[in-house]
Amino acid sequence: MKRPCTRVKRMCGRYSLLCIDDICGRFRVMDPSIGFRSHFNIAPGSTNPVIVAHEQRVEAVMMQWGLVPHWARDIKSMHRPINARAENLADKPMFSDLLRTKRCLVPASGFFEWKEEWGRRIPFYIHKTNDPVFAFAGLYDIWHNPAGTTLATYTIITTPANSIVAPIHHRMPAILRQEDEIRWVSREALPAEEMHRILSPFPAEGMEAYPVPDLINNTAADDEQVIKPL
């Protein structure tokens, strides 16, 4: 059984993606070629759909959560960040190049965070009340090993928490406004002012947080019971 995250400097690593009938249409994917069922308890190391742009085409590809930079030599022993802080992306060598050329959308339906209360850690599920699928801002990279195989991986960008999340945790994923999704996933440069606006904390209006069963602590638990209100 996996314990909830205890680090306080980043969001904890769980989210959900509940598939809708036209998820590829939702993200304007031109040539969908993947199948993905709903997952209620997505954990680091799992493989999930990510939306990327290649020249004039936007497509959904499967990637592993936990970034491996293309220049890595020994991926078995290296730290694989599942999160990247929006405030210092440009200052981190692992992220600065990706910020220019490898931005992506991470489809999601909600995320989990844990709150210390009465001597125990209580899991909460946080989601948008009027949008069954939305997008986290992410970065990705492609690693090639000497044998010629590749590994596609991604990380989720985080921001300071809004007023819904702040009582639970001081960080949250960078949820994109729908009108900013195409701009974020494009391969065009983003001025610093626009980057700051796009990666600002998502408004609390229209979001909801509620406690859920400790079942979420078990990475093998992956059904609707993990997002059921406690």
Coordinates of N, CA and C in Angstrom, one line a residue:
M1 N 0.8 -1.2 0.0 CA 0.0 0.0 0.0 C 0.9 1.2 0.0
K2 N 0.6 2.2 -0.8 CA 1.4 3.4 -1.0 C 0.9 4.5 -0.1
R3 N 1.7 5.1 0.7 CA 1.3 6.2 1.6 C 1.2 7.4 0.8
P4 N 0.3 8.3 1.3 CA 0.2 9.6 0.6 C 1.5 10.4 0.7
C5 N 1.7 11.3 -0.3 CA 2.9 12.1 -0.3 C 3.1 12.9 1.0
T6 N 4.3 13.0 1.5 CA 4.6 13.7 2.7 C 5.4 15.0 2.5
R7 N 5.9 15.1 1.2 CA 6.7 16.3 0.9 C 5.7 17.5 0.8
V8 N 6.1 18.6 1.4 CA 5.2 19.8 1.3 C 5.5 20.8 0.3
K9 N 6.6 20.6 -0.4 CA 7.1 21.6 -1.4 C 6.5 21.4 -2.8
R10 N 5.7 20.3 -3.0 CA 5.0 20.1 -4.3 C 3.7 19.5 -4.0
M11 N 2.9 19.5 -5.0 CA 1.6 18.8 -4.9 C 1.8 17.3 -4.9
C12 N 0.9 16.6 -4.2 CA 1.1 15.2 -4.2 C 0.7 14.5 -5.5
G13 N 1.2 13.4 -5.8 CA 1.2 12.8 -7.1 C 0.0 11.9 -7.4
R14 N -1.2 12.4 -7.4 CA -2.3 11.6 -7.8 C -3.3 12.5 -8.6
Y15 N -3.9 12.0 -9.7 CA -5.0 12.6 -10.3 C -5.9 11.6 -11.0
S16 N -7.0 12.1 -11.5 CA -7.9 11.2 -12.2 C -8.2 11.7 -13.6
L17 N -8.6 10.7 -14.5 CA -9.1 11.1 -15.8 C -10.2 10.2 -16.1
L18 N -11.4 10.8 -16.1 CA -12.6 10.0 -16.4 C -13.0 10.3 -17.8
C19 N -12.9 9.3 -18.7 CA -13.1 9.5 -20.1 C -14.5 9.8 -20.5
I20 N -14.6 10.8 -21.4 CA -15.9 11.1 -21.9 C -16.0 10.6 -23.4
D21 N -17.2 10.7 -24.0 CA -17.4 10.1 -25.3 C -16.4 10.7 -26.4
D22 N -16.1 11.9 -26.3 CA -15.3 12.6 -27.3 C -14.1 13.3 -26.7
I23 N -13.3 12.6 -26.0 CA -12.1 13.3 -25.4 C -11.2 13.8 -26.4
C24 N -11.0 13.1 -27.6 CA -10.2 13.6 -28.6 C -10.7 14.9 -29.3
G25 N -12.1 14.9 -29.4 CA -12.7 16.1 -29.9 C -12.5 17.3 -28.9
R26 N -12.6 17.0 -27.7 CA -12.5 18.0 -26.6 C -11.1 18.7 -26.8
F27 N -10.1 18.0 -27.2 CA -8.8 18.6 -27.3 C -8.3 18.8 -28.8
R28 N -9.3 18.7 -29.7 CA -9.1 19.0 -31.1 C -7.9 18.1 -31.7
V29 N -7.9 16.9 -31.3 CA -6.9 15.9 -31.8 C -7.4 15.5 -33.1
M30 N -6.5 15.6 -34.1 CA -6.8 15.4 -35.5 C -6.9 13.9 -35.9
D31 N -6.0 13.1 -35.2 CA -5.8 11.7 -35.6 C -5.7 10.8 -34.4
P32 N -6.8 10.7 -33.7 CA -6.7 9.9 -32.4 C -6.4 8.4 -32.8
S33 N -5.4 7.9 -32.1 CA -5.1 6.5 -32.4 C -4.8 5.7 -31.1
I34 N -5.3 6.2 -29.9 CA -5.1 5.6 -28.7 C -6.4 5.2 -28.0
G35 N -6.4 4.2 -27.2 CA -7.6 3.8 -26.4 C -7.2 4.0 -25.0
F36 N -8.1 4.6 -24.2 CA -7.8 4.8 -22.8 C -9.1 4.8 -22.0
R37 N -9.2 3.9 -21.1 CA -10.4 3.8 -20.2 C -10.2 4.8 -19.0
S38 N -11.3 5.0 -18.3 CA -11.2 5.9 -17.1 C -10.3 5.4 -16.1
H39 N -9.5 6.3 -15.5 CA -8.6 5.9 -14.4 C -8.9 6.9 -13.3
F40 N -9.2 6.4 -12.1 CA -9.6 7.2 -11.0 C -8.4 7.5 -10.1
N41 N -7.3 6.8 -10.2 CA -6.2 6.9 -9.3 C -4.9 6.8 -10.0
I42 N -4.6 7.9 -10.8 CA -3.3 7.9 -11.6 C -2.2 8.3 -10.7
A43 N -1.1 7.4 -10.7 CA 0.0 7.6 -9.9 C 1.3 7.8 -10.7
P44 N 2.4 8.4 -10.1 CA 3.6 8.5 -10.9 C 4.1 7.2 -11.4
G45 N 4.7 7.2 -12.6 CA 5.2 6.0 -13.2 C 4.2 5.3 -14.1
S46 N 2.9 5.7 -14.0 CA 1.9 5.2 -14.9 C 2.0 5.9 -16.3
T47 N 1.4 5.2 -17.3 CA 1.4 5.7 -18.7 C 0.0 6.3 -19.0
N48 N -0.1 7.5 -19.5 CA -1.3 8.2 -19.6 C -1.3 9.1 -20.9
P49 N -2.5 9.5 -21.4 CA -2.5 10.3 -22.6 C -2.1 11.8 -22.3
V50 N -1.3 12.3 -23.2 CA -0.8 13.6 -23.2 C -1.0 14.3 -24.6
I51 N -1.4 15.5 -24.6 CA -1.7 16.2 -25.9 C -0.5 17.0 -26.3
V52 N 0.1 16.8 -27.5 CA 1.2 17.5 -27.9 C 1.0 18.0 -29.4
A53 N 1.8 19.0 -29.8 CA 1.7 19.5 -31.1 C 2.9 19.2 -31.9
H54 N 2.8 18.7 -33.1 CA 3.9 18.4 -34.1 C 3.6 19.2 -35.4
E55 N 4.4 20.2 -35.6 CA 4.2 21.0 -36.8 C 2.7 21.6 -36.8
Q56 N 1.9 21.2 -37.8 CA 0.6 21.7 -37.9 C -0.5 20.8 -37.3
R57 N 0.0 19.7 -36.6 CA -1.0 18.7 -36.1 C -0.9 18.6 -34.6
V58 N -2.1 18.5 -34.0 CA -2.1 18.2 -32.5 C -2.6 16.7 -32.4
E59 N -1.9 16.0 -31.5 CA -2.2 14.6 -31.3 C -2.1 14.2 -29.9
A60 N -2.8 13.1 -29.6 CA -2.7 12.5 -28.2 C -1.7 11.3 -28.3
V61 N -0.8 11.3 -27.4 CA 0.2 10.2 -27.3 C 0.3 9.7 -25.9
M62 N 0.7 8.5 -25.7 CA 0.8 7.9 -24.3 C 2.2 8.2 -23.8
M63 N 2.3 8.7 -22.6 CA 3.6 9.0 -22.0 C 3.6 8.6 -20.5
Q64 N 4.8 8.4 -20.0 CA 4.9 8.0 -18.6 C 5.1 9.2 -17.7
W65 N 4.4 9.2 -16.6 CA 4.4 10.4 -15.7 C 5.7 10.3 -14.8
G66 N 6.6 11.3 -14.9 CA 7.8 11.4 -14.2 C 8.9 11.7 -15.3
L67 N 9.3 12.9 -15.3 CA 10.2 13.4 -16.5 C 11.6 12.8 -16.5
V68 N 12.0 12.3 -17.7 CA 13.3 11.9 -17.9 C 13.8 12.8 -19.1
P69 N 14.8 13.7 -18.8 CA 15.3 14.6 -19.8 C 16.1 13.8 -20.9
H70 N 16.1 14.3 -22.1 CA 16.7 13.6 -23.2 C 18.2 13.4 -23.0
W71 N 18.9 14.2 -22.2 CA 20.3 14.1 -22.0 C 20.7 13.2 -20.8
A72 N 19.7 12.6 -20.2 CA 20.0 11.7 -19.1 C 20.8 10.5 -19.5
R73 N 21.7 10.0 -18.7 CA 22.5 8.8 -19.0 C 22.0 7.6 -18.2
D74 N 21.9 7.7 -16.9 CA 21.4 6.6 -16.1 C 20.0 6.9 -15.5
I75 N 19.0 6.5 -16.1 CA 17.7 6.9 -15.7 C 17.2 6.0 -14.5
K76 N 17.9 4.9 -14.2 CA 17.5 4.1 -13.0 C 17.7 4.8 -11.7
S77 N 18.8 5.6 -11.6 CA 19.1 6.2 -10.4 C 18.8 7.7 -10.3
M78 N 18.3 8.3 -11.4 CA 18.0 9.8 -11.4 C 16.7 10.1 -10.8
H79 N 16.6 11.3 -10.3 CA 15.3 11.8 -9.8 C 14.4 12.2 -11.0
R80 N 13.2 11.7 -11.0 CA 12.3 12.0 -12.1 C 11.1 12.8 -11.6
P81 N 11.2 14.1 -11.8 CA 10.2 15.0 -11.2 C 8.8 14.8 -11.9
I82 N 7.9 14.7 -11.0 CA 6.5 14.6 -11.5 C 5.8 16.0 -11.5
N83 N 6.5 17.0 -10.9 CA 6.0 18.4 -10.8 C 7.1 19.3 -11.2
A84 N 6.7 20.5 -11.7 CA 7.7 21.6 -11.9 C 7.0 22.9 -11.5
R85 N 7.7 23.7 -10.7 CA 7.1 24.9 -10.2 C 7.0 26.0 -11.3
A86 N 5.9 26.6 -11.5 CA 5.7 27.6 -12.5 C 6.6 28.8 -12.3
E87 N 6.9 29.1 -11.1 CA 7.6 30.4 -10.8 C 9.1 30.3 -11.2
N88 N 9.7 29.1 -11.3 CA 11.1 29.1 -11.7 C 11.4 28.1 -12.8
L89 N 10.5 27.9 -13.7 CA 10.7 27.0 -14.9 C 11.9 27.5 -15.7
A90 N 12.0 28.8 -16.0 CA 13.0 29.3 -16.9 C 14.4 29.3 -16.2
D91 N 14.4 29.1 -14.9 CA 15.7 29.0 -14.2 C 16.3 27.6 -14.0
K92 N 15.5 26.6 -14.3 CA 15.9 25.2 -14.1 C 16.4 24.6 -15.5
P93 N 17.6 24.2 -15.6 CA 18.1 23.6 -16.9 C 17.3 22.5 -17.4
M94 N 16.7 21.7 -16.4 CA 15.9 20.5 -16.9 C 14.6 21.0 -17.6
F95 N 14.1 22.2 -17.3 CA 12.8 22.6 -17.8 C 12.9 23.8 -18.8
S96 N 14.0 24.6 -18.8 CA 14.0 25.8 -19.6 C 13.9 25.5 -21.1
D97 N 14.6 24.5 -21.6 CA 14.5 24.2 -23.0 C 13.2 23.6 -23.4
L98 N 12.6 22.8 -22.5 CA 11.3 22.2 -22.7 C 10.2 23.3 -22.8
L99 N 10.4 24.4 -22.0 CA 9.4 25.4 -21.9 C 9.3 26.1 -23.3
R100 N 10.3 26.1 -24.1 CA 10.3 26.7 -25.4 C 9.7 25.8 -26.5
T101 N 10.0 24.5 -26.4 CA 9.7 23.6 -27.5 C 8.8 22.4 -27.2
K102 N 8.6 22.0 -25.9 CA 8.0 20.8 -25.5 C 6.9 21.0 -24.4
R103 N 6.0 21.9 -24.7 CA 4.9 22.1 -23.8 C 3.8 21.1 -24.2
C104 N 3.0 20.7 -23.2 CA 1.9 19.7 -23.5 C 0.7 20.0 -22.6
L105 N -0.4 19.4 -23.0 CA -1.6 19.3 -22.1 C -1.7 18.0 -21.5
V106 N -2.0 17.9 -20.2 CA -2.3 16.7 -19.5 C -3.7 16.6 -19.2
P107 N -4.5 15.8 -19.9 CA -6.0 15.7 -19.6 C -6.2 15.2 -18.2
A108 N -7.2 15.7 -17.5 CA -7.5 15.3 -16.2 C -9.0 15.6 -15.9
S109 N -9.5 15.0 -14.8 CA -10.8 15.3 -14.3 C -10.8 15.8 -12.9
G110 N -9.7 15.6 -12.2 CA -9.5 16.1 -10.9 C -8.2 15.7 -10.3
F111 N -7.9 16.1 -9.1 CA -6.6 15.7 -8.5 C -6.8 15.5 -7.0
F112 N -5.9 14.9 -6.3 CA -6.0 14.6 -4.9 C -4.9 15.3 -4.1
E113 N -5.3 15.7 -2.9 CA -4.3 16.3 -2.0 C -4.7 15.9 -0.6
W114 N -3.7 15.9 0.3 CA -3.9 15.4 1.7 C -3.7 16.5 2.7
K115 N -4.6 16.5 3.7 CA -4.6 17.6 4.7 C -4.3 16.9 6.1
E116 N -3.4 17.5 6.8 CA -3.1 17.1 8.2 C -4.2 17.6 9.1
E117 N -4.9 16.7 9.7 CA -6.1 17.1 10.6 C -6.3 16.0 11.6
W118 N -6.3 16.4 12.9 CA -6.6 15.5 14.0 C -5.6 14.3 14.0
G119 N -4.4 14.7 13.7 CA -3.3 13.7 13.8 C -3.3 12.7 12.7
R120 N -4.0 12.9 11.7 CA -4.0 12.0 10.5 C -4.1 12.8 9.2
R121 N -3.7 12.1 8.1 CA -3.8 12.8 6.8 C -5.0 12.4 6.1
I122 N -5.9 13.3 5.8 CA -7.2 13.1 5.2 C -7.1 13.4 3.7
P123 N -7.4 12.5 2.8 CA -7.3 12.8 1.4 C -8.5 13.6 0.9
F124 N -8.3 14.5 0.0 CA -9.4 15.3 -0.6 C -9.3 15.1 -2.1
Y125 N -10.5 15.1 -2.7 CA -10.5 15.2 -4.2 C -11.0 16.5 -4.6
I126 N -10.3 17.1 -5.6 CA -10.5 18.5 -6.0 C -10.8 18.5 -7.5
H127 N -11.9 19.1 -8.0 CA -12.2 19.1 -9.4 C -13.0 20.3 -9.8
K128 N -13.2 20.5 -11.1 CA -14.1 21.5 -11.6 C -15.5 21.0 -11.6
T129 N -16.5 21.8 -11.2 CA -17.8 21.3 -11.1 C -18.6 21.2 -12.4
N130 N -18.1 22.0 -13.4 CA -18.8 22.1 -14.7 C -18.0 21.6 -15.9
D131 N -16.9 20.9 -15.6 CA -16.1 20.5 -16.7 C -15.5 19.1 -16.4
P132 N -16.1 18.0 -17.0 CA -15.6 16.7 -16.7 C -14.2 16.4 -17.1
V133 N -13.7 17.1 -18.1 CA -12.3 16.9 -18.5 C -11.7 18.2 -18.8
F134 N -10.5 18.5 -18.2 CA -9.8 19.8 -18.5 C -8.3 19.4 -18.7
A135 N -7.5 20.4 -18.6 CA -6.1 20.2 -18.9 C -5.2 20.8 -17.9
F136 N -4.2 20.1 -17.4 CA -3.1 20.6 -16.6 C -2.0 21.1 -17.7
A137 N -1.3 22.1 -17.3 CA -0.1 22.5 -18.1 C 1.0 21.6 -17.8
G138 N 1.7 21.1 -18.8 CA 2.8 20.1 -18.6 C 3.9 20.4 -19.6
L139 N 5.0 19.7 -19.3 CA 6.2 19.7 -20.1 C 6.6 18.2 -20.4
Y140 N 7.1 17.9 -21.5 CA 7.5 16.5 -21.9 C 8.9 16.5 -22.5
D141 N 9.4 15.3 -22.6 CA 10.7 15.1 -23.3 C 10.8 13.6 -23.8
I142 N 11.6 13.4 -24.7 CA 11.8 12.1 -25.3 C 13.3 11.6 -25.0
W143 N 13.4 10.5 -24.4 CA 14.7 10.0 -24.1 C 15.0 8.8 -25.0
H144 N 16.3 8.7 -25.5 CA 16.7 7.7 -26.4 C 17.8 6.9 -25.7
N145 N 17.7 5.6 -25.7 CA 18.8 4.8 -25.1 C 19.7 4.3 -26.2
P146 N 20.9 3.8 -25.8 CA 21.8 3.3 -26.9 C 21.3 2.2 -27.8
A147 N 20.3 1.4 -27.2 CA 19.7 0.3 -28.0 C 18.8 0.8 -29.1
G148 N 18.4 2.1 -29.0 CA 17.5 2.6 -30.1 C 16.1 2.8 -29.7
T149 N 15.7 2.4 -28.4 CA 14.4 2.5 -28.0 C 14.2 3.9 -27.4
T150 N 12.9 4.4 -27.3 CA 12.7 5.7 -26.7 C 11.7 5.6 -25.5
L151 N 11.8 6.6 -24.7 CA 10.9 6.7 -23.6 C 10.3 8.1 -23.5
A152 N 9.0 8.3 -23.7 CA 8.4 9.6 -23.6 C 7.8 9.8 -22.2
T153 N 8.2 10.9 -21.6 CA 7.8 11.2 -20.2 C 7.3 12.6 -20.1
Y154 N 6.6 12.9 -19.0 CA 6.0 14.3 -18.8 C 6.0 14.6 -17.3
T155 N 5.9 15.9 -17.0 CA 5.8 16.5 -15.7 C 4.7 17.5 -15.7
I156 N 4.0 17.7 -14.6 CA 2.9 18.6 -14.4 C 3.4 19.8 -13.7
I157 N 3.0 21.0 -14.3 CA 3.4 22.3 -13.7 C 2.5 22.6 -12.5
T158 N 3.0 23.2 -11.5 CA 2.2 23.6 -10.3 C 2.3 25.1 -10.1
T159 N 1.3 25.6 -9.4 CA 1.2 27.1 -9.1 C 0.8 27.2 -7.6
P160 N 0.9 28.4 -7.0 CA 0.3 28.6 -5.7 C -1.2 28.2 -5.7
A161 N -1.7 27.8 -4.5 CA -3.0 27.3 -4.4 C -4.0 28.5 -4.5
N162 N -5.2 28.2 -5.0 CA -6.3 29.2 -4.9 C -7.0 29.0 -3.6
S163 N -8.1 29.7 -3.4 CA -8.8 29.7 -2.1 C -9.5 28.4 -1.8
I164 N -9.8 27.6 -2.8 CA -10.4 26.3 -2.6 C -9.3 25.3 -2.1
V165 N -8.2 25.3 -2.7 CA -7.1 24.4 -2.4 C -6.3 24.8 -1.2
A166 N -6.1 26.1 -0.9 CA -5.2 26.6 0.1 C -5.4 26.0 1.5
P167 N -6.7 25.7 1.9 CA -6.9 25.1 3.3 C -6.3 23.7 3.3
I168 N -6.1 23.1 2.2 CA -5.6 21.7 2.1 C -4.1 21.6 1.9
H169 N -3.7 22.4 0.9 CA -2.2 22.4 0.5 C -1.9 23.8 -0.1
H170 N -0.7 24.2 -0.1 CA -0.3 25.5 -0.6 C 0.1 25.5 -2.1
R171 N 0.1 24.3 -2.7 CA 0.3 24.2 -4.2 C -0.8 23.5 -4.8
M172 N -1.0 23.7 -6.1 CA -2.0 23.0 -6.9 C -1.5 22.9 -8.4
P173 N -2.0 22.0 -9.2 CA -1.6 21.9 -10.6 C -2.0 23.2 -11.3
A174 N -1.3 23.5 -12.4 CA -1.6 24.6 -13.2 C -2.7 24.2 -14.2
I175 N -4.0 24.5 -13.8 CA -5.1 24.2 -14.6 C -5.3 25.3 -15.7
L176 N -5.3 24.9 -16.9 CA -5.4 25.8 -18.0 C -6.8 26.2 -18.3
R177 N -7.1 27.5 -18.6 CA -8.3 27.9 -19.1 C -8.5 27.4 -20.5
Q178 N -9.6 27.0 -20.9 CA -9.8 26.3 -22.2 C -9.3 27.2 -23.3
E179 N -9.5 28.5 -23.2 CA -9.1 29.3 -24.3 C -7.6 29.4 -24.4
D180 N -6.8 29.0 -23.4 CA -5.4 29.1 -23.4 C -4.7 27.7 -23.9
E181 N -5.5 26.7 -24.0 CA -4.9 25.4 -24.3 C -4.1 25.3 -25.6
I182 N -4.7 25.8 -26.6 CA -4.1 25.7 -27.9 C -2.8 26.6 -27.9
R183 N -2.9 27.7 -27.3 CA -1.7 28.6 -27.2 C -0.6 27.9 -26.4
W184 N -0.9 27.2 -25.3 CA 0.1 26.6 -24.5 C 0.7 25.4 -25.3
V185 N -0.1 24.6 -26.0 CA 0.5 23.4 -26.6 C 1.2 23.8 -27.9
S186 N 1.1 25.0 -28.4 CA 1.7 25.4 -29.7 C 3.2 25.4 -29.5
R187 N 3.9 25.4 -30.6 CA 5.4 25.4 -30.5 C 5.9 26.8 -30.6
E188 N 5.0 27.8 -30.5 CA 5.5 29.2 -30.6 C 6.0 29.7 -29.3
A189 N 6.9 30.6 -29.3 CA 7.4 31.2 -28.1 C 6.4 32.0 -27.3
L190 N 6.4 31.9 -26.0 CA 5.5 32.6 -25.2 C 6.2 33.7 -24.4
P191 N 5.8 35.0 -24.6 CA 6.5 36.1 -23.8 C 6.3 35.8 -22.3
A192 N 7.2 36.4 -21.5 CA 7.1 36.1 -20.1 C 5.8 36.6 -19.5
E193 N 5.3 37.7 -20.0 CA 4.0 38.2 -19.4 C 2.8 37.3 -19.7
E194 N 2.8 36.7 -20.9 CA 1.8 35.8 -21.3 C 1.9 34.5 -20.5
M195 N 3.2 34.0 -20.3 CA 3.4 32.8 -19.6 C 2.9 33.0 -18.2
H196 N 3.2 34.1 -17.6 CA 2.7 34.4 -16.2 C 1.2 34.4 -16.1
R197 N 0.6 34.9 -17.1 CA -0.9 34.9 -17.1 C -1.5 33.5 -17.2
I198 N -0.9 32.8 -18.2 CA -1.5 31.4 -18.5 C -1.3 30.5 -17.3
L199 N -0.1 30.7 -16.6 CA 0.2 29.8 -15.5 C -0.2 30.4 -14.1
S200 N -1.1 31.3 -14.1 CA -1.6 31.9 -12.8 C -2.5 30.9 -12.2
P201 N -2.7 30.9 -10.8 CA -3.6 29.9 -10.2 C -5.0 30.0 -10.8
F202 N -5.6 28.9 -11.0 CA -7.0 28.8 -11.6 C -8.0 29.4 -10.6
P203 N -8.9 30.1 -11.1 CA -9.9 30.7 -10.2 C -10.7 29.7 -9.4
A204 N -11.0 30.0 -8.1 CA -11.7 29.1 -7.3 C -13.1 28.9 -7.6
E205 N -13.7 29.8 -8.3 CA -15.1 29.7 -8.7 C -15.3 28.5 -9.6
G206 N -16.3 27.7 -9.3 CA -16.5 26.5 -10.2 C -15.7 25.3 -9.8
M207 N -14.9 25.4 -8.7 CA -14.2 24.3 -8.2 C -14.7 23.8 -6.9
E208 N -14.5 22.5 -6.6 CA -15.0 21.9 -5.4 C -14.0 20.9 -4.8
A209 N -13.9 20.9 -3.5 CA -13.0 19.9 -2.8 C -13.8 19.2 -1.7
Y210 N -13.6 17.9 -1.6 CA -14.3 17.2 -0.6 C -13.4 16.0 -0.1
P211 N -13.5 15.5 1.1 CA -12.7 14.4 1.6 C -13.2 13.1 0.9
V212 N -12.3 12.2 0.7 CA -12.6 10.9 0.1 C -12.0 9.8 1.0
P213 N -12.4 8.5 0.8 CA -11.8 7.4 1.6 C -10.3 7.2 1.5
D214 N -9.7 6.6 2.5 CA -8.3 6.3 2.5 C -7.9 5.3 1.4
L215 N -8.9 4.8 0.7 CA -8.7 3.8 -0.3 C -7.7 4.4 -1.4
I216 N -7.7 5.8 -1.5 CA -6.9 6.4 -2.5 C -5.4 6.2 -2.2
N217 N -5.1 5.9 -1.0 CA -3.7 5.6 -0.6 C -3.1 4.3 -1.3
N218 N -4.0 3.5 -1.7 CA -3.5 2.2 -2.4 C -3.5 2.4 -3.9
T219 N -2.4 2.4 -4.5 CA -2.3 2.6 -5.9 C -3.0 1.6 -6.8
A220 N -3.3 0.4 -6.2 CA -4.0 -0.6 -6.9 C -5.5 -0.3 -7.0
A221 N -6.0 0.6 -6.1 CA -7.4 0.9 -6.1 C -7.7 1.9 -7.3
D222 N -8.5 1.5 -8.2 CA -8.7 2.4 -9.4 C -10.2 2.2 -9.9
D223 N -11.1 2.6 -9.0 CA -12.5 2.6 -9.4 C -13.2 3.9 -8.8
E224 N -14.5 4.0 -9.1 CA -15.1 5.3 -8.7 C -15.2 5.4 -7.2
Q225 N -14.9 4.4 -6.4 CA -15.0 4.5 -4.9 C -13.9 5.4 -4.4
V226 N -12.8 5.6 -5.1 CA -11.8 6.5 -4.6 C -12.1 8.0 -4.7
I227 N -13.1 8.3 -5.5 CA -13.5 9.7 -5.6 C -14.9 9.9 -5.0
K228 N -15.4 8.9 -4.3 CA -16.7 9.0 -3.6 C -16.6 9.9 -2.4
P229 N -17.5 10.9 -2.2 CA -17.4 11.7 -1.0 C -17.4 10.9 0.3
L230 N -16.6 11.2 1.2 CA -16.5 10.5 2.5 C -17.7 11.0 3.4

